[in-house]
Amino acid sequence: MVLKKYHATVKKRKEIKEDTWQVDFILDDDQKEFAYDAGQYAMIKCDKEIKDGRNNVRAFSIYSSPEEAKQDKKISIVFRLPSNSSEYKKHMVGCPIGEKITITGPMGKFVPDNKKELVMIAGGTGIVPFMSIIKDVLKKSSKRKITLIYTDKFEKRMIGLNTLKKLSKTNKNFTFVPRFKRVDRQYLEEHIENKKSQFLICGTTPMVKNVISILQEIGIKKENMLFEEFPGY
């Protein structure tokens, strides 16, 4: 896909979990559809000057599915807002509705294979690109088998929990496995049925490295893995 710039405005924002925010952007009327593959990310630039030394721009995985973006011209992002958050994030949840932003993208190769069964392993906000991927895959093929292992400290922190529970109940080929501590070898072996699946891992750098190491130990080839690290900002 060709990298393009799109003009948009802040349409809506809400705290969906404690210290976790969703911000929705709407493309300006004169802007064409923002086409992307589920799992990709975009650069979001605030038009207003923010004194954080990083040119008012950050990369965000896209939370909304491509279908949602096509229908409503809406792009959604989700992020944590801890007490030590950057000035950028603080501005994003405090700026006026209607503030102008620029979206550059799409970017990234965290896009699943079109045919293989999928095993997704998410830690914390690493769930964000998976929400887009899961909704997209299930819309295209309800017969494709997907397993999501989602880890976080507490259930109340889990992003998209109600949606994931609903999708797992209405799609027999989607298995949702919540986990409230680190995954280990035994746990992964218990929940991996097909080692020839494609494995997608997303979370903090230590989490991603740990999962990759375990998968390799149990015989998963790295060529069958896609991973993305969320450093936090």
PDB file of C-alpha atoms in Angstrom:
ATOM      1  CA  MET A   1       0.000   0.000   0.000  1.00  0.00           C
ATOM      2  CA  VAL A   2       1.109   3.541  -0.746  1.00  0.00           C
ATOM      3  CA  LEU A   3       1.923   5.700   2.269  1.00  0.00           C
ATOM      4  CA  LYS A   4      -0.411   8.682   2.355  1.00  0.00           C
ATOM      5  CA  LYS A   5      -1.417  11.526   4.639  1.00  0.00           C
ATOM      6  CA  TYR A   6      -5.006  12.005   5.729  1.00  0.00           C
ATOM      7  CA  HIS A   7      -6.578  14.953   7.520  1.00  0.00           C
ATOM      8  CA  ALA A   8      -8.984  14.112  10.320  1.00  0.00           C
ATOM      9  CA  THR A   9     -10.489  15.413  13.544  1.00  0.00           C
ATOM     10  CA  VAL A  10     -10.849  14.066  17.059  1.00  0.00           C
ATOM     11  CA  LYS A  11     -14.453  12.833  17.094  1.00  0.00           C
ATOM     12  CA  LYS A  12     -14.821  11.031  20.404  1.00  0.00           C
ATOM     13  CA  ARG A  13     -12.824   9.682  23.330  1.00  0.00           C
ATOM     14  CA  LYS A  14     -13.672   7.677  26.392  1.00  0.00           C
ATOM     15  CA  GLU A  15     -11.961   5.880  29.238  1.00  0.00           C
ATOM     16  CA  ILE A  16     -12.852   2.266  28.431  1.00  0.00           C
ATOM     17  CA  LYS A  17     -10.914   0.797  31.363  1.00  0.00           C
ATOM     18  CA  GLU A  18      -9.084   2.333  34.302  1.00  0.00           C
ATOM     19  CA  ASP A  19      -6.226   4.405  32.830  1.00  0.00           C
ATOM     20  CA  THR A  20      -7.072   3.099  29.345  1.00  0.00           C
ATOM     21  CA  TRP A  21      -8.481   5.366  26.646  1.00  0.00           C
ATOM     22  CA  GLN A  22     -10.041   4.964  23.233  1.00  0.00           C
ATOM     23  CA  VAL A  23      -9.838   7.901  20.837  1.00  0.00           C
ATOM     24  CA  ASP A  24     -11.836   7.973  17.596  1.00  0.00           C
ATOM     25  CA  PHE A  25     -10.857  10.081  14.600  1.00  0.00           C
ATOM     26  CA  ILE A  26     -13.098  10.920  11.653  1.00  0.00           C
ATOM     27  CA  LEU A  27     -11.603  11.681   8.256  1.00  0.00           C
ATOM     28  CA  ASP A  28     -12.454  15.086   6.849  1.00  0.00           C
ATOM     29  CA  ASP A  29     -15.247  15.100   4.250  1.00  0.00           C
ATOM     30  CA  ASP A  30     -12.836  15.704   1.381  1.00  0.00           C
ATOM     31  CA  GLN A  31     -10.611  12.758   2.351  1.00  0.00           C
ATOM     32  CA  LYS A  32     -10.820   9.376   0.654  1.00  0.00           C
ATOM     33  CA  GLU A  33     -11.140   6.108   2.549  1.00  0.00           C
ATOM     34  CA  PHE A  34      -8.171   5.167   4.769  1.00  0.00           C
ATOM     35  CA  ALA A  35      -7.521   1.648   3.452  1.00  0.00           C
ATOM     36  CA  TYR A  36      -5.341  -0.667   5.515  1.00  0.00           C
ATOM     37  CA  ASP A  37      -4.854  -4.299   6.470  1.00  0.00           C
ATOM     38  CA  ALA A  38      -5.925  -5.449   9.926  1.00  0.00           C
ATOM     39  CA  GLY A  39      -2.859  -5.435  12.182  1.00  0.00           C
ATOM     40  CA  GLN A  40      -1.203  -2.387  10.655  1.00  0.00           C
ATOM     41  CA  TYR A  41      -0.459   0.901  12.388  1.00  0.00           C
ATOM     42  CA  ALA A  42      -0.418   4.597  11.545  1.00  0.00           C
ATOM     43  CA  MET A  43       1.421   7.722  12.621  1.00  0.00           C
ATOM     44  CA  ILE A  44      -0.867  10.179  14.401  1.00  0.00           C
ATOM     45  CA  LYS A  45       0.302  13.792  14.436  1.00  0.00           C
ATOM     46  CA  CYS A  46      -1.378  16.516  16.477  1.00  0.00           C
ATOM     47  CA  ASP A  47      -1.555  19.763  14.555  1.00  0.00           C
ATOM     48  CA  LYS A  48      -1.171  21.677  17.808  1.00  0.00           C
ATOM     49  CA  GLU A  49       2.362  22.064  19.158  1.00  0.00           C
ATOM     50  CA  ILE A  50       3.201  19.746  22.064  1.00  0.00           C
ATOM     51  CA  LYS A  51       6.450  20.348  23.891  1.00  0.00           C
ATOM     52  CA  ASP A  52       7.696  16.771  24.154  1.00  0.00           C
ATOM     53  CA  GLY A  53      10.619  16.836  21.723  1.00  0.00           C
ATOM     54  CA  ARG A  54       9.120  14.295  19.313  1.00  0.00           C
ATOM     55  CA  ASN A  55       7.442  16.497  16.718  1.00  0.00           C
ATOM     56  CA  ASN A  56       3.890  15.927  18.013  1.00  0.00           C
ATOM     57  CA  VAL A  57       3.690  12.452  16.461  1.00  0.00           C
ATOM     58  CA  ARG A  58       3.403   8.840  17.660  1.00  0.00           C
ATOM     59  CA  ALA A  59       2.774   5.428  16.120  1.00  0.00           C
ATOM     60  CA  PHE A  60      -0.427   3.610  17.085  1.00  0.00           C
ATOM     61  CA  SER A  61      -1.774   0.222  16.089  1.00  0.00           C
ATOM     62  CA  ILE A  62      -5.257   0.607  14.663  1.00  0.00           C
ATOM     63  CA  TYR A  63      -7.994  -0.714  16.955  1.00  0.00           C
ATOM     64  CA  SER A  64     -10.882  -0.472  14.505  1.00  0.00           C
ATOM     65  CA  SER A  65     -11.335  -3.051  11.760  1.00  0.00           C
ATOM     66  CA  PRO A  66     -10.883  -2.155   8.071  1.00  0.00           C
ATOM     67  CA  GLU A  67     -14.635  -2.642   7.576  1.00  0.00           C
ATOM     68  CA  GLU A  68     -15.429  -0.131  10.330  1.00  0.00           C
ATOM     69  CA  ALA A  69     -13.054   2.367   8.763  1.00  0.00           C
ATOM     70  CA  LYS A  70     -14.640   1.857   5.358  1.00  0.00           C
ATOM     71  CA  GLN A  71     -18.220   2.288   6.564  1.00  0.00           C
ATOM     72  CA  ASP A  72     -17.787   5.232   8.907  1.00  0.00           C
ATOM     73  CA  LYS A  73     -14.447   6.791   7.861  1.00  0.00           C
ATOM     74  CA  LYS A  74     -13.522   6.236  11.503  1.00  0.00           C
ATOM     75  CA  ILE A  75     -10.078   5.285  12.818  1.00  0.00           C
ATOM     76  CA  SER A  76      -9.786   4.237  16.464  1.00  0.00           C
ATOM     77  CA  ILE A  77      -6.750   3.874  18.704  1.00  0.00           C
ATOM     78  CA  VAL A  78      -6.456   2.606  22.288  1.00  0.00           C
ATOM     79  CA  PHE A  79      -3.683   3.262  24.790  1.00  0.00           C
ATOM     80  CA  ARG A  80      -2.877   3.213  28.494  1.00  0.00           C
ATOM     81  CA  LEU A  81      -2.561   6.507  30.375  1.00  0.00           C
ATOM     82  CA  PRO A  82      -0.529   5.858  33.536  1.00  0.00           C
ATOM     83  CA  SER A  83       0.520   8.697  35.845  1.00  0.00           C
ATOM     84  CA  ASN A  84       3.906   9.035  34.121  1.00  0.00           C
ATOM     85  CA  SER A  85       2.440   9.306  30.614  1.00  0.00           C
ATOM     86  CA  SER A  86       3.967  11.543  27.967  1.00  0.00           C
ATOM     87  CA  GLU A  87       2.691  15.035  27.246  1.00  0.00           C
ATOM     88  CA  TYR A  88       1.469  13.677  23.917  1.00  0.00           C
ATOM     89  CA  LYS A  89      -0.883  11.167  25.525  1.00  0.00           C
ATOM     90  CA  LYS A  90      -2.094  13.699  28.069  1.00  0.00           C
ATOM     91  CA  HIS A  91      -2.880  16.081  25.241  1.00  0.00           C
ATOM     92  CA  MET A  92      -4.690  13.369  23.284  1.00  0.00           C
ATOM     93  CA  VAL A  93      -7.209  12.794  26.087  1.00  0.00           C
ATOM     94  CA  GLY A  94      -7.486  16.471  27.003  1.00  0.00           C
ATOM     95  CA  CYS A  95      -7.654  18.279  23.680  1.00  0.00           C
ATOM     96  CA  PRO A  96     -10.961  19.722  22.418  1.00  0.00           C
ATOM     97  CA  ILE A  97     -13.274  17.502  20.376  1.00  0.00           C
ATOM     98  CA  GLY A  98     -12.842  18.601  16.779  1.00  0.00           C
ATOM     99  CA  GLU A  99      -9.107  19.235  17.053  1.00  0.00           C
ATOM    100  CA  LYS A 100      -7.259  18.586  13.801  1.00  0.00           C
ATOM    101  CA  ILE A 101      -4.814  15.723  13.415  1.00  0.00           C
ATOM    102  CA  THR A 102      -2.899  14.152  10.528  1.00  0.00           C
ATOM    103  CA  ILE A 103      -2.802  10.399   9.944  1.00  0.00           C
ATOM    104  CA  THR A 104       0.073   8.938   7.923  1.00  0.00           C
ATOM    105  CA  GLY A 105      -0.082   5.338   6.825  1.00  0.00           C
ATOM    106  CA  PRO A 106      -0.796   2.556   6.763  1.00  0.00           C
ATOM    107  CA  MET A 107       2.437   1.006   8.004  1.00  0.00           C
ATOM    108  CA  GLY A 108       3.705  -2.304   9.315  1.00  0.00           C
ATOM    109  CA  LYS A 109       3.767  -5.979   8.372  1.00  0.00           C
ATOM    110  CA  PHE A 110       1.926  -7.402  11.394  1.00  0.00           C
ATOM    111  CA  VAL A 111      -0.645  -8.867   9.033  1.00  0.00           C
ATOM    112  CA  PRO A 112      -1.656 -12.538   9.254  1.00  0.00           C
ATOM    113  CA  ASP A 113      -1.454 -15.136   6.529  1.00  0.00           C
ATOM    114  CA  ASN A 114      -4.692 -15.463   4.591  1.00  0.00           C
ATOM    115  CA  LYS A 115      -5.059 -19.234   4.932  1.00  0.00           C
ATOM    116  CA  LYS A 116      -3.355 -20.659   8.027  1.00  0.00           C
ATOM    117  CA  GLU A 117      -4.936 -21.272  11.402  1.00  0.00           C
ATOM    118  CA  LEU A 118      -3.951 -18.495  13.811  1.00  0.00           C
ATOM    119  CA  VAL A 119      -2.662 -18.524  17.369  1.00  0.00           C
ATOM    120  CA  MET A 120      -2.474 -15.027  18.834  1.00  0.00           C
ATOM    121  CA  ILE A 121      -0.687 -14.250  22.092  1.00  0.00           C
ATOM    122  CA  ALA A 122      -1.261 -10.770  23.505  1.00  0.00           C
ATOM    123  CA  GLY A 123       0.064  -9.042  26.598  1.00  0.00           C
ATOM    124  CA  GLY A 124      -1.653  -5.917  27.944  1.00  0.00           C
ATOM    125  CA  THR A 125      -2.197  -3.317  25.227  1.00  0.00           C
ATOM    126  CA  GLY A 126      -0.713  -5.809  22.786  1.00  0.00           C
ATOM    127  CA  ILE A 127      -4.342  -6.828  22.267  1.00  0.00           C
ATOM    128  CA  VAL A 128      -5.023  -3.684  20.212  1.00  0.00           C
ATOM    129  CA  PRO A 129      -3.988  -4.914  16.729  1.00  0.00           C
ATOM    130  CA  PHE A 130      -5.579  -8.295  17.454  1.00  0.00           C
ATOM    131  CA  MET A 131      -8.991  -6.695  17.950  1.00  0.00           C
ATOM    132  CA  SER A 132      -8.822  -5.438  14.379  1.00  0.00           C
ATOM    133  CA  ILE A 133      -7.444  -8.746  13.073  1.00  0.00           C
ATOM    134  CA  ILE A 134      -9.999 -10.963  14.831  1.00  0.00           C
ATOM    135  CA  LYS A 135     -13.014  -8.976  13.634  1.00  0.00           C
ATOM    136  CA  ASP A 136     -11.596  -8.849  10.111  1.00  0.00           C
ATOM    137  CA  VAL A 137     -10.798 -12.580   9.890  1.00  0.00           C
ATOM    138  CA  LEU A 138     -14.145 -13.653  11.347  1.00  0.00           C
ATOM    139  CA  LYS A 139     -15.985 -11.453   8.866  1.00  0.00           C
ATOM    140  CA  LYS A 140     -14.108 -12.966   5.937  1.00  0.00           C
ATOM    141  CA  SER A 141     -14.181 -16.601   7.081  1.00  0.00           C
ATOM    142  CA  SER A 142     -16.108 -18.022  10.030  1.00  0.00           C
ATOM    143  CA  LYS A 143     -14.536 -21.452   9.368  1.00  0.00           C
ATOM    144  CA  ARG A 144     -10.956 -20.371   9.997  1.00  0.00           C
ATOM    145  CA  LYS A 145      -9.671 -21.478  13.396  1.00  0.00           C
ATOM    146  CA  ILE A 146      -8.354 -18.745  15.707  1.00  0.00           C
ATOM    147  CA  THR A 147      -7.001 -19.047  19.240  1.00  0.00           C
ATOM    148  CA  LEU A 148      -6.360 -15.924  21.315  1.00  0.00           C
ATOM    149  CA  ILE A 149      -4.332 -16.133  24.522  1.00  0.00           C
ATOM    150  CA  TYR A 150      -4.620 -12.756  26.241  1.00  0.00           C
ATOM    151  CA  THR A 151      -2.610 -12.005  29.381  1.00  0.00           C
ATOM    152  CA  ASP A 152      -2.967  -9.103  31.794  1.00  0.00           C
ATOM    153  CA  LYS A 153      -2.610  -8.566  35.529  1.00  0.00           C
ATOM    154  CA  PHE A 154      -6.341  -8.337  36.222  1.00  0.00           C
ATOM    155  CA  GLU A 155      -9.543  -9.057  34.330  1.00  0.00           C
ATOM    156  CA  LYS A 156     -10.750  -5.496  34.925  1.00  0.00           C
ATOM    157  CA  ARG A 157      -7.796  -4.197  32.863  1.00  0.00           C
ATOM    158  CA  MET A 158      -8.525  -6.326  29.805  1.00  0.00           C
ATOM    159  CA  ILE A 159      -9.293  -4.274  26.710  1.00  0.00           C
ATOM    160  CA  GLY A 160     -12.249  -5.395  24.601  1.00  0.00           C
ATOM    161  CA  LEU A 161     -13.117  -8.163  27.061  1.00  0.00           C
ATOM    162  CA  ASN A 162     -16.877  -8.146  26.483  1.00  0.00           C
ATOM    163  CA  THR A 163     -16.418  -8.114  22.715  1.00  0.00           C
ATOM    164  CA  LEU A 164     -13.998 -11.040  22.872  1.00  0.00           C
ATOM    165  CA  LYS A 165     -16.341 -13.066  25.082  1.00  0.00           C
ATOM    166  CA  LYS A 166     -19.232 -12.404  22.713  1.00  0.00           C
ATOM    167  CA  LEU A 167     -17.216 -13.331  19.631  1.00  0.00           C
ATOM    168  CA  SER A 168     -16.051 -16.577  21.221  1.00  0.00           C
ATOM    169  CA  LYS A 169     -19.660 -17.525  22.017  1.00  0.00           C
ATOM    170  CA  THR A 170     -20.976 -16.760  18.548  1.00  0.00           C
ATOM    171  CA  ASN A 171     -18.049 -18.226  16.555  1.00  0.00           C
ATOM    172  CA  LYS A 172     -17.246 -21.859  17.297  1.00  0.00           C
ATOM    173  CA  ASN A 173     -13.851 -21.590  15.578  1.00  0.00           C
ATOM    174  CA  PHE A 174     -12.691 -18.697  17.762  1.00  0.00           C
ATOM    175  CA  THR A 175     -11.242 -19.704  21.133  1.00  0.00           C
ATOM    176  CA  PHE A 176     -10.576 -16.984  23.699  1.00  0.00           C
ATOM    177  CA  VAL A 177      -8.227 -17.858  26.580  1.00  0.00           C
ATOM    178  CA  PRO A 178      -7.769 -15.108  29.220  1.00  0.00           C
ATOM    179  CA  ARG A 179      -4.736 -15.427  31.500  1.00  0.00           C
ATOM    180  CA  PHE A 180      -3.880 -13.370  34.592  1.00  0.00           C
ATOM    181  CA  LYS A 181      -0.183 -14.132  34.880  1.00  0.00           C
ATOM    182  CA  ARG A 182       2.745 -14.759  32.561  1.00  0.00           C
ATOM    183  CA  VAL A 183       2.445 -17.608  30.116  1.00  0.00           C
ATOM    184  CA  ASP A 184       4.886 -20.470  30.519  1.00  0.00           C
ATOM    185  CA  ARG A 185       5.796 -23.498  28.451  1.00  0.00           C
ATOM    186  CA  GLN A 186       3.256 -25.811  30.034  1.00  0.00           C
ATOM    187  CA  TYR A 187       0.435 -23.331  29.538  1.00  0.00           C
ATOM    188  CA  LEU A 188       1.222 -22.737  25.874  1.00  0.00           C
ATOM    189  CA  GLU A 189       1.565 -26.440  25.145  1.00  0.00           C
ATOM    190  CA  GLU A 190      -1.869 -27.020  26.677  1.00  0.00           C
ATOM    191  CA  HIS A 191      -3.503 -24.475  24.371  1.00  0.00           C
ATOM    192  CA  ILE A 192      -1.655 -25.034  21.102  1.00  0.00           C
ATOM    193  CA  GLU A 193      -3.379 -27.693  19.012  1.00  0.00           C
ATOM    194  CA  ASN A 194      -1.677 -27.164  15.664  1.00  0.00           C
ATOM    195  CA  LYS A 195       2.025 -26.333  15.585  1.00  0.00           C
ATOM    196  CA  LYS A 196       1.734 -25.498  11.895  1.00  0.00           C
ATOM    197  CA  SER A 197      -0.480 -22.513  12.703  1.00  0.00           C
ATOM    198  CA  GLN A 198       0.797 -18.997  12.256  1.00  0.00           C
ATOM    199  CA  PHE A 199       1.722 -17.476  15.615  1.00  0.00           C
ATOM    200  CA  LEU A 200       1.264 -13.757  16.232  1.00  0.00           C
ATOM    201  CA  ILE A 201       2.749 -12.214  19.378  1.00  0.00           C
ATOM    202  CA  CYS A 202       2.291  -8.644  20.583  1.00  0.00           C
ATOM    203  CA  GLY A 203       3.141  -6.960  23.882  1.00  0.00           C
ATOM    204  CA  THR A 204       6.077  -5.483  25.744  1.00  0.00           C
ATOM    205  CA  THR A 205       9.587  -6.345  24.572  1.00  0.00           C
ATOM    206  CA  PRO A 206      10.298  -8.749  27.497  1.00  0.00           C
ATOM    207  CA  MET A 207       6.947 -10.487  27.001  1.00  0.00           C
ATOM    208  CA  VAL A 208       7.468 -10.928  23.263  1.00  0.00           C
ATOM    209  CA  LYS A 209      10.998 -12.279  23.683  1.00  0.00           C
ATOM    210  CA  ASN A 210       9.843 -14.699  26.386  1.00  0.00           C
ATOM    211  CA  VAL A 211       7.018 -16.085  24.241  1.00  0.00           C
ATOM    212  CA  ILE A 212       9.222 -16.438  21.162  1.00  0.00           C
ATOM    213  CA  SER A 213      11.777 -18.368  23.219  1.00  0.00           C
ATOM    214  CA  ILE A 214       9.114 -20.733  24.593  1.00  0.00           C
ATOM    215  CA  LEU A 215       7.584 -21.320  21.167  1.00  0.00           C
ATOM    216  CA  GLN A 216      10.978 -22.207  19.742  1.00  0.00           C
ATOM    217  CA  GLU A 217      11.574 -24.620  22.629  1.00  0.00           C
ATOM    218  CA  ILE A 218       8.396 -26.515  21.797  1.00  0.00           C
ATOM    219  CA  GLY A 219       9.247 -26.753  18.123  1.00  0.00           C
ATOM    220  CA  ILE A 220       7.565 -23.753  16.506  1.00  0.00           C
ATOM    221  CA  LYS A 221       9.636 -22.390  13.645  1.00  0.00           C
ATOM    222  CA  LYS A 222      10.372 -18.675  13.752  1.00  0.00           C
ATOM    223  CA  GLU A 223       9.309 -18.426  10.120  1.00  0.00           C
ATOM    224  CA  ASN A 224       5.781 -19.220  11.344  1.00  0.00           C
ATOM    225  CA  MET A 225       5.816 -16.301  13.785  1.00  0.00           C
ATOM    226  CA  LEU A 226       4.929 -12.639  13.456  1.00  0.00           C
ATOM    227  CA  PHE A 227       5.645 -10.352  16.367  1.00  0.00           C
ATOM    228  CA  GLU A 228       5.372  -6.716  17.327  1.00  0.00           C
ATOM    229  CA  GLU A 229       6.754  -5.016  20.419  1.00  0.00           C
ATOM    230  CA  PHE A 230       5.039  -2.177  22.266  1.00  0.00           C
ATOM    231  CA  PRO A 231       7.762  -0.120  23.997  1.00  0.00           C
ATOM    232  CA  GLY A 232       5.301   2.312  25.560  1.00  0.00           C
ATOM    233  CA  TYR A 233       5.433   6.106  25.263  1.00  0.00           C
TER     234      TYR A 233
END
